[in-house]
Tab-separated table of C-alpha atoms in Angstrom:
chain	number	residue	atom	x	y	z
A	28	UNK	CA	78.316	4.571	0.478
A	29	UNK	CA	80.320	2.029	-1.501
A	30	UNK	CA	77.758	-0.672	-0.616
A	31	UNK	CA	74.951	1.589	-1.893
A	32	UNK	CA	76.576	2.024	-5.334
A	33	UNK	CA	77.230	-1.715	-5.569
A	34	UNK	CA	73.559	-2.428	-4.838
A	35	UNK	CA	72.423	0.137	-7.455
A	36	UNK	CA	74.814	-1.382	-10.021
A	37	UNK	CA	73.514	-4.885	-9.312
A	38	UNK	CA	69.918	-3.636	-9.544
A	39	UNK	CA	70.575	-2.023	-12.936
A	40	UNK	CA	72.236	-5.200	-14.229
A	41	UNK	CA	69.315	-7.357	-13.001
A	42	UNK	CA	66.756	-5.042	-14.646
A	43	UNK	CA	68.730	-5.147	-17.913
A	44	UNK	CA	68.875	-8.963	-17.815
A	45	UNK	CA	65.131	-9.202	-17.079
A	46	UNK	CA	64.226	-6.763	-19.859
A	47	UNK	CA	66.408	-8.558	-22.401
A	48	UNK	CA	64.930	-11.968	-21.463
A	49	UNK	CA	61.419	-10.502	-21.809
A	50	UNK	CA	62.323	-9.003	-25.190
A	51	UNK	CA	63.713	-12.295	-26.517
A	52	UNK	CA	60.657	-14.186	-25.242
A	53	UNK	CA	58.225	-11.811	-26.949
A	54	UNK	CA	60.055	-11.817	-30.307
A	55	UNK	CA	58.825	-15.385	-30.881
A	56	UNK	CA	55.168	-14.328	-30.565
A	57	UNK	CA	52.918	-13.670	-33.563
A	58	UNK	CA	51.115	-10.338	-33.823
A	59	UNK	CA	47.412	-10.712	-34.643
A	60	UNK	CA	44.570	-8.238	-34.821
A	61	UNK	CA	41.600	-8.568	-32.511
A	62	UNK	CA	39.224	-9.488	-35.328
A	63	UNK	CA	41.138	-12.742	-35.869
A	64	UNK	CA	40.434	-13.808	-32.282
A	65	UNK	CA	36.698	-13.231	-31.794
A	66	UNK	CA	34.005	-15.353	-33.313
A	67	UNK	CA	30.743	-14.864	-35.126
A	68	UNK	CA	27.617	-16.178	-33.406
A	69	UNK	CA	24.549	-17.438	-35.241
A	70	UNK	CA	20.899	-17.614	-34.194
A	71	UNK	CA	18.155	-19.276	-36.262
A	72	UNK	CA	14.523	-18.353	-35.606
A	73	UNK	CA	11.263	-19.553	-37.150
A	74	UNK	CA	8.903	-16.700	-38.026
A	75	UNK	CA	5.586	-16.186	-39.793
A	76	UNK	CA	3.029	-13.426	-40.112
A	77	UNK	CA	1.503	-14.328	-36.726
A	78	UNK	CA	4.915	-14.409	-35.008
A	79	UNK	CA	7.057	-11.690	-36.613
A	80	UNK	CA	10.635	-11.039	-35.575
A	81	UNK	CA	11.098	-7.787	-33.669
A	82	UNK	CA	14.698	-6.678	-33.942
A	83	UNK	CA	15.887	-3.737	-31.856
A	84	UNK	CA	19.389	-2.562	-32.738
A	85	UNK	CA	21.553	0.446	-31.950
A	86	UNK	CA	21.840	3.232	-34.498
A	87	UNK	CA	25.518	2.608	-35.162
A	88	UNK	CA	25.057	-1.058	-36.103
A	89	UNK	CA	24.803	-1.937	-39.798
A	90	UNK	CA	22.314	-4.519	-41.023
A	91	UNK	CA	23.048	-6.520	-44.171
A	92	UNK	CA	20.571	-8.848	-45.830
A	93	UNK	CA	21.372	-12.062	-47.646
A	94	UNK	CA	18.581	-13.923	-49.394
A	95	UNK	CA	18.270	-17.696	-49.384
A	96	UNK	CA	14.932	-19.008	-50.651
A	97	UNK	CA	15.585	-22.456	-49.165
A	98	UNK	CA	15.177	-21.037	-45.636
A	99	UNK	CA	11.402	-20.407	-46.135
A	100	UNK	CA	10.168	-19.250	-42.681
A	101	UNK	CA	13.530	-19.288	-40.962
A	102	UNK	CA	15.730	-16.308	-40.268
A	103	UNK	CA	19.437	-16.637	-39.530
A	104	UNK	CA	21.104	-13.768	-37.678
A	105	UNK	CA	24.913	-13.590	-37.549
A	106	UNK	CA	26.552	-11.125	-35.218
A	107	UNK	CA	29.860	-10.651	-33.513
A	108	UNK	CA	30.427	-12.054	-30.034
A	109	UNK	CA	31.470	-8.596	-28.792
A	110	UNK	CA	27.944	-7.253	-29.313
A	111	UNK	CA	25.409	-7.391	-26.503
A	112	UNK	CA	22.676	-9.860	-27.579
A	113	UNK	CA	19.412	-10.555	-25.727
A	114	UNK	CA	16.567	-12.730	-26.991
A	115	UNK	CA	13.064	-13.051	-25.589
A	116	UNK	CA	10.877	-15.258	-27.807
A	117	UNK	CA	10.604	-13.335	-31.092
A	118	UNK	CA	12.122	-10.114	-29.773
A	119	UNK	CA	15.874	-9.631	-30.133
A	120	UNK	CA	17.913	-6.707	-28.829
A	121	UNK	CA	21.427	-6.168	-30.156
A	122	UNK	CA	23.500	-3.337	-28.753
A	123	UNK	CA	27.017	-2.079	-29.221
A	124	UNK	CA	28.634	-2.781	-25.867
A	125	UNK	CA	32.022	-1.187	-26.440
A	126	UNK	CA	31.927	0.708	-23.147
A	127	UNK	CA	30.405	-1.988	-20.956
A	128	UNK	CA	32.224	-4.004	-18.309
A	129	UNK	CA	31.341	-7.256	-20.127
A	130	UNK	CA	33.111	-6.123	-23.290
A	131	UNK	CA	36.218	-4.967	-21.467
A	132	UNK	CA	36.333	-8.362	-19.736
A	133	UNK	CA	36.131	-10.034	-23.162
A	134	UNK	CA	39.016	-7.854	-24.408
A	135	UNK	CA	41.016	-8.823	-21.314
A	136	UNK	CA	40.318	-12.531	-21.828
A	137	UNK	CA	41.079	-12.250	-25.547
A	138	UNK	CA	44.432	-10.611	-24.840
A	139	UNK	CA	45.517	-13.210	-22.264
A	140	UNK	CA	44.184	-16.137	-24.307
A	141	UNK	CA	46.359	-14.819	-27.121
A	142	UNK	CA	49.398	-14.748	-24.838
A	143	UNK	CA	48.758	-18.382	-23.900
A	144	UNK	CA	48.804	-19.233	-27.617
A	145	UNK	CA	52.001	-17.169	-28.149
A	146	UNK	CA	50.108	-14.401	-29.938
A	147	UNK	CA	50.073	-10.716	-29.120
A	148	UNK	CA	46.598	-9.352	-29.805
A	149	UNK	CA	46.526	-5.732	-30.914
A	150	UNK	CA	43.443	-3.549	-30.848
A	151	UNK	CA	44.687	-0.623	-32.926
A	152	UNK	CA	42.372	-1.468	-35.858
A	153	UNK	CA	39.407	-1.648	-33.538
A	154	UNK	CA	37.604	1.474	-34.662
A	155	UNK	CA	39.244	1.918	-38.076
A	156	UNK	CA	36.890	-0.597	-39.634
A	157	UNK	CA	33.488	-1.370	-38.236
A	158	UNK	CA	33.327	-4.995	-39.390
A	159	UNK	CA	32.338	-6.170	-35.942
A	160	UNK	CA	29.349	-3.821	-36.008
A	161	UNK	CA	27.667	-5.587	-38.931
A	162	UNK	CA	24.647	-7.801	-38.356
A	163	UNK	CA	23.911	-10.197	-41.219
A	164	UNK	CA	20.353	-11.431	-41.645
A	165	UNK	CA	19.799	-14.381	-43.982
A	166	UNK	CA	16.212	-15.141	-44.921
A	167	UNK	CA	13.870	-15.650	-47.861
A	168	UNK	CA	12.370	-12.599	-49.544
A	169	UNK	CA	8.934	-13.582	-48.240
A	170	UNK	CA	10.185	-13.833	-44.648
A	171	UNK	CA	11.764	-10.367	-44.822
A	172	UNK	CA	8.327	-8.770	-44.626
A	173	UNK	CA	7.873	-10.353	-41.173
A	174	UNK	CA	10.962	-8.665	-39.721
A	175	UNK	CA	10.349	-5.439	-37.822
A	176	UNK	CA	13.527	-3.421	-37.223
A	177	UNK	CA	13.679	-0.582	-34.722
A	178	UNK	CA	16.762	1.525	-34.393
């Protein structure tokens, strides 16, 4: 019985040492929000009245327009890398993939990439602001008439 209590005491001491070493290691890490870790992706497409852009997006995604008359027949689409993007010629589908396996894998990779860089990535602001659900379309005012959006 004496040996049992000695082993329990040693186990408690070892757990305390391990927890304190883990605590001191993690205090040197920076805390960053997830939106500082993911990147914006950009696609540029040439369109005209014979080849319009067909954009299919989810209802919960917000589309913002920026006008640049120097782009003429080009359309630039900026979206977040966490969105599901598929392109087939002049048809683009963008979906919110927050519940897909691909997105959870990206969250997993983002978290562990942050640990490698001595950063702790937190996701608590994830659904407070919907910045990652904004699609920005930059085009000329003339080219906007050749964009068909279906939600």
